């Protein structure tokens, strides 16, 4: 029973958000000159549709913005309505599915995204350190 509890705590959404926030804070304290990241191509955002995220500086700004949004939890109701009307990028359970199933589906997706963003933040920090010649 304790192994299950420990695994659940290890993968909890709040812990993932804390890890991501910590990784972004580390990135911000490490990258003292974000302007050095301008025009440095990003190797892990090739398939991103965001226009601002085509170089490491854009990624730096995007990762900070996502952290700030996640921490403040500010999503305008109008934005939520627009997002609901947009087609989803992945198959979503039918709206007839019970609320618990929908919650679990979205929670798994959010946890996956948070893990991915944390890894990208750590990768960007490591790339910056290698650019300025600091060994890790």
PDB file of C-alpha atoms in Angstrom:
ATOM      1  CA  UNK A   1       0.000   0.000   0.000  1.00  0.00           C
ATOM      2  CA  UNK A   2       2.807   2.426   0.787  1.00  0.00           C
ATOM      3  CA  UNK A   3       4.421   1.828  -2.614  1.00  0.00           C
ATOM      4  CA  UNK A   4       1.170   2.795  -4.315  1.00  0.00           C
ATOM      5  CA  UNK A   5       0.830   5.905  -2.134  1.00  0.00           C
ATOM      6  CA  UNK A   6       4.450   6.872  -2.770  1.00  0.00           C
ATOM      7  CA  UNK A   7       3.993   6.425  -6.524  1.00  0.00           C
ATOM      8  CA  UNK A   8       0.817   8.525  -6.502  1.00  0.00           C
ATOM      9  CA  UNK A   9       2.526  11.276  -4.522  1.00  0.00           C
ATOM     10  CA  UNK A  10       5.536  11.129  -6.870  1.00  0.00           C
ATOM     11  CA  UNK A  11       3.244  11.647  -9.859  1.00  0.00           C
ATOM     12  CA  UNK A  12       0.837  14.137  -8.332  1.00  0.00           C
ATOM     13  CA  UNK A  13      -0.112  17.181 -10.351  1.00  0.00           C
ATOM     14  CA  UNK A  14       0.940  19.583  -7.608  1.00  0.00           C
ATOM     15  CA  UNK A  15       4.376  17.955  -7.410  1.00  0.00           C
ATOM     16  CA  UNK A  16       4.746  18.135 -11.192  1.00  0.00           C
ATOM     17  CA  UNK A  17       3.809  21.800 -11.143  1.00  0.00           C
ATOM     18  CA  UNK A  18       6.356  22.413  -8.363  1.00  0.00           C
ATOM     19  CA  UNK A  19       9.059  20.580 -10.348  1.00  0.00           C
ATOM     20  CA  UNK A  20       8.295  22.661 -13.415  1.00  0.00           C
ATOM     21  CA  UNK A  21       8.216  25.902 -11.453  1.00  0.00           C
ATOM     22  CA  UNK A  22      11.522  24.979  -9.817  1.00  0.00           C
ATOM     23  CA  UNK A  23      13.089  24.146 -13.186  1.00  0.00           C
ATOM     24  CA  UNK A  24      11.962  27.507 -14.595  1.00  0.00           C
ATOM     25  CA  UNK A  25      13.290  29.329 -11.524  1.00  0.00           C
ATOM     26  CA  UNK A  26      16.624  27.538 -11.960  1.00  0.00           C
ATOM     27  CA  UNK A  27      16.591  28.472 -15.637  1.00  0.00           C
ATOM     28  CA  UNK A  28      15.936  32.135 -14.800  1.00  0.00           C
ATOM     29  CA  UNK A  29      18.675  32.261 -12.167  1.00  0.00           C
ATOM     30  CA  UNK A  30      21.144  30.508 -14.487  1.00  0.00           C
ATOM     31  CA  UNK A  31      20.408  32.437 -17.667  1.00  0.00           C
ATOM     32  CA  UNK A  32      21.569  35.897 -16.709  1.00  0.00           C
ATOM     33  CA  UNK A  33      21.658  37.144 -20.295  1.00  0.00           C
ATOM     34  CA  UNK A  34      18.612  35.746 -22.097  1.00  0.00           C
ATOM     35  CA  UNK A  35      19.477  37.864 -25.125  1.00  0.00           C
ATOM     36  CA  UNK A  36      22.344  35.433 -25.840  1.00  0.00           C
ATOM     37  CA  UNK A  37      19.643  32.925 -26.782  1.00  0.00           C
ATOM     38  CA  UNK A  38      18.348  35.055 -29.655  1.00  0.00           C
ATOM     39  CA  UNK A  39      18.759  33.484 -33.095  1.00  0.00           C
ATOM     40  CA  UNK A  40      20.034  30.205 -31.597  1.00  0.00           C
ATOM     41  CA  UNK A  41      17.933  27.532 -33.281  1.00  0.00           C
ATOM     42  CA  UNK A  42      15.938  25.242 -31.073  1.00  0.00           C
ATOM     43  CA  UNK A  43      16.380  21.544 -31.729  1.00  0.00           C
ATOM     44  CA  UNK A  44      13.382  20.350 -29.677  1.00  0.00           C
ATOM     45  CA  UNK A  45      10.670  22.697 -30.886  1.00  0.00           C
ATOM     46  CA  UNK A  46      10.743  21.875 -34.591  1.00  0.00           C
ATOM     47  CA  UNK A  47       7.101  20.792 -34.660  1.00  0.00           C
ATOM     48  CA  UNK A  48       5.807  23.681 -32.553  1.00  0.00           C
ATOM     49  CA  UNK A  49       3.344  25.943 -34.288  1.00  0.00           C
ATOM     50  CA  UNK A  50       4.087  28.905 -32.017  1.00  0.00           C
ATOM     51  CA  UNK A  51       5.824  31.599 -34.019  1.00  0.00           C
ATOM     52  CA  UNK A  52       7.698  32.961 -31.011  1.00  0.00           C
ATOM     53  CA  UNK A  53       9.260  29.608 -30.152  1.00  0.00           C
ATOM     54  CA  UNK A  54      11.532  29.262 -33.178  1.00  0.00           C
ATOM     55  CA  UNK A  55      14.713  30.119 -31.266  1.00  0.00           C
ATOM     56  CA  UNK A  56      15.943  29.509 -27.730  1.00  0.00           C
ATOM     57  CA  UNK A  57      14.988  33.022 -26.635  1.00  0.00           C
ATOM     58  CA  UNK A  58      11.399  32.420 -27.756  1.00  0.00           C
ATOM     59  CA  UNK A  59      11.426  29.125 -25.871  1.00  0.00           C
ATOM     60  CA  UNK A  60      12.819  30.847 -22.776  1.00  0.00           C
ATOM     61  CA  UNK A  61      10.012  33.389 -22.851  1.00  0.00           C
ATOM     62  CA  UNK A  62       7.364  30.736 -23.572  1.00  0.00           C
ATOM     63  CA  UNK A  63       8.483  28.530 -20.669  1.00  0.00           C
ATOM     64  CA  UNK A  64       8.399  31.515 -18.289  1.00  0.00           C
ATOM     65  CA  UNK A  65       4.941  32.542 -19.501  1.00  0.00           C
ATOM     66  CA  UNK A  66       3.577  29.024 -19.055  1.00  0.00           C
ATOM     67  CA  UNK A  67       4.972  28.907 -15.513  1.00  0.00           C
ATOM     68  CA  UNK A  68       3.459  32.280 -14.660  1.00  0.00           C
ATOM     69  CA  UNK A  69       0.089  31.223 -16.073  1.00  0.00           C
ATOM     70  CA  UNK A  70       0.162  27.890 -14.232  1.00  0.00           C
ATOM     71  CA  UNK A  71       1.048  29.573 -10.955  1.00  0.00           C
ATOM     72  CA  UNK A  72      -1.528  32.324 -11.247  1.00  0.00           C
ATOM     73  CA  UNK A  73      -4.214  30.057 -12.742  1.00  0.00           C
ATOM     74  CA  UNK A  74      -5.578  32.972 -14.699  1.00  0.00           C
ATOM     75  CA  UNK A  75      -7.600  31.791 -17.658  1.00  0.00           C
ATOM     76  CA  UNK A  76     -10.237  34.143 -18.935  1.00  0.00           C
ATOM     77  CA  UNK A  77     -13.679  32.634 -19.335  1.00  0.00           C
ATOM     78  CA  UNK A  78     -13.829  33.852 -22.939  1.00  0.00           C
ATOM     79  CA  UNK A  79     -10.604  31.970 -23.686  1.00  0.00           C
ATOM     80  CA  UNK A  80     -12.032  28.815 -22.136  1.00  0.00           C
ATOM     81  CA  UNK A  81     -15.135  29.066 -24.340  1.00  0.00           C
ATOM     82  CA  UNK A  82     -12.982  29.480 -27.462  1.00  0.00           C
ATOM     83  CA  UNK A  83     -10.808  26.505 -26.504  1.00  0.00           C
ATOM     84  CA  UNK A  84     -13.858  24.313 -26.032  1.00  0.00           C
ATOM     85  CA  UNK A  85     -15.041  25.102 -29.549  1.00  0.00           C
ATOM     86  CA  UNK A  86     -11.654  24.410 -31.165  1.00  0.00           C
ATOM     87  CA  UNK A  87     -11.019  20.887 -32.388  1.00  0.00           C
ATOM     88  CA  UNK A  88      -8.810  18.860 -30.100  1.00  0.00           C
ATOM     89  CA  UNK A  89      -5.359  17.730 -31.222  1.00  0.00           C
ATOM     90  CA  UNK A  90      -5.914  14.266 -29.795  1.00  0.00           C
ATOM     91  CA  UNK A  91      -8.934  12.046 -29.528  1.00  0.00           C
ATOM     92  CA  UNK A  92     -10.947  12.998 -26.500  1.00  0.00           C
ATOM     93  CA  UNK A  93     -13.463  10.832 -24.706  1.00  0.00           C
ATOM     94  CA  UNK A  94     -17.047  11.425 -25.757  1.00  0.00           C
ATOM     95  CA  UNK A  95     -18.846  14.153 -23.872  1.00  0.00           C
ATOM     96  CA  UNK A  96     -21.309  11.448 -22.785  1.00  0.00           C
ATOM     97  CA  UNK A  97     -18.547   9.909 -20.674  1.00  0.00           C
ATOM     98  CA  UNK A  98     -18.839  10.482 -16.960  1.00  0.00           C
ATOM     99  CA  UNK A  99     -17.043  13.421 -15.367  1.00  0.00           C
ATOM    100  CA  UNK A 100     -14.531  11.236 -13.550  1.00  0.00           C
ATOM    101  CA  UNK A 101     -13.329   9.660 -16.817  1.00  0.00           C
ATOM    102  CA  UNK A 102     -13.006  13.094 -18.444  1.00  0.00           C
ATOM    103  CA  UNK A 103     -11.089  14.399 -15.435  1.00  0.00           C
ATOM    104  CA  UNK A 104      -8.678  11.439 -15.490  1.00  0.00           C
ATOM    105  CA  UNK A 105      -8.142  11.843 -19.247  1.00  0.00           C
ATOM    106  CA  UNK A 106      -7.258  15.523 -18.932  1.00  0.00           C
ATOM    107  CA  UNK A 107      -5.205  15.018 -15.794  1.00  0.00           C
ATOM    108  CA  UNK A 108      -3.053  12.401 -17.555  1.00  0.00           C
ATOM    109  CA  UNK A 109      -2.584  14.798 -20.452  1.00  0.00           C
ATOM    110  CA  UNK A 110      -1.684  17.700 -18.186  1.00  0.00           C
ATOM    111  CA  UNK A 111       0.806  15.588 -16.245  1.00  0.00           C
ATOM    112  CA  UNK A 112       2.416  14.489 -19.506  1.00  0.00           C
ATOM    113  CA  UNK A 113       2.690  18.093 -20.702  1.00  0.00           C
ATOM    114  CA  UNK A 114       4.157  19.249 -17.372  1.00  0.00           C
ATOM    115  CA  UNK A 115       6.810  16.511 -17.496  1.00  0.00           C
ATOM    116  CA  UNK A 116       7.659  17.461 -21.073  1.00  0.00           C
ATOM    117  CA  UNK A 117       7.919  21.174 -20.235  1.00  0.00           C
ATOM    118  CA  UNK A 118      10.145  20.429 -17.245  1.00  0.00           C
ATOM    119  CA  UNK A 119      12.525  18.401 -19.425  1.00  0.00           C
ATOM    120  CA  UNK A 120      12.583  21.161 -22.045  1.00  0.00           C
ATOM    121  CA  UNK A 121      13.327  23.783 -19.399  1.00  0.00           C
ATOM    122  CA  UNK A 122      16.211  21.723 -18.038  1.00  0.00           C
ATOM    123  CA  UNK A 123      17.483  21.143 -21.591  1.00  0.00           C
ATOM    124  CA  UNK A 124      17.404  24.873 -22.358  1.00  0.00           C
ATOM    125  CA  UNK A 125      19.321  25.625 -19.150  1.00  0.00           C
ATOM    126  CA  UNK A 126      21.945  23.011 -20.018  1.00  0.00           C
ATOM    127  CA  UNK A 127      22.241  24.404 -23.571  1.00  0.00           C
ATOM    128  CA  UNK A 128      22.817  27.912 -22.197  1.00  0.00           C
ATOM    129  CA  UNK A 129      25.492  26.654 -19.811  1.00  0.00           C
ATOM    130  CA  UNK A 130      27.285  24.876 -22.660  1.00  0.00           C
ATOM    131  CA  UNK A 131      27.048  28.041 -24.799  1.00  0.00           C
ATOM    132  CA  UNK A 132      28.810  30.126 -22.173  1.00  0.00           C
ATOM    133  CA  UNK A 133      31.350  27.373 -21.472  1.00  0.00           C
ATOM    134  CA  UNK A 134      30.292  26.364 -17.989  1.00  0.00           C
ATOM    135  CA  UNK A 135      30.711  22.666 -17.220  1.00  0.00           C
ATOM    136  CA  UNK A 136      27.902  21.026 -15.340  1.00  0.00           C
TER     137      UNK A 136
END
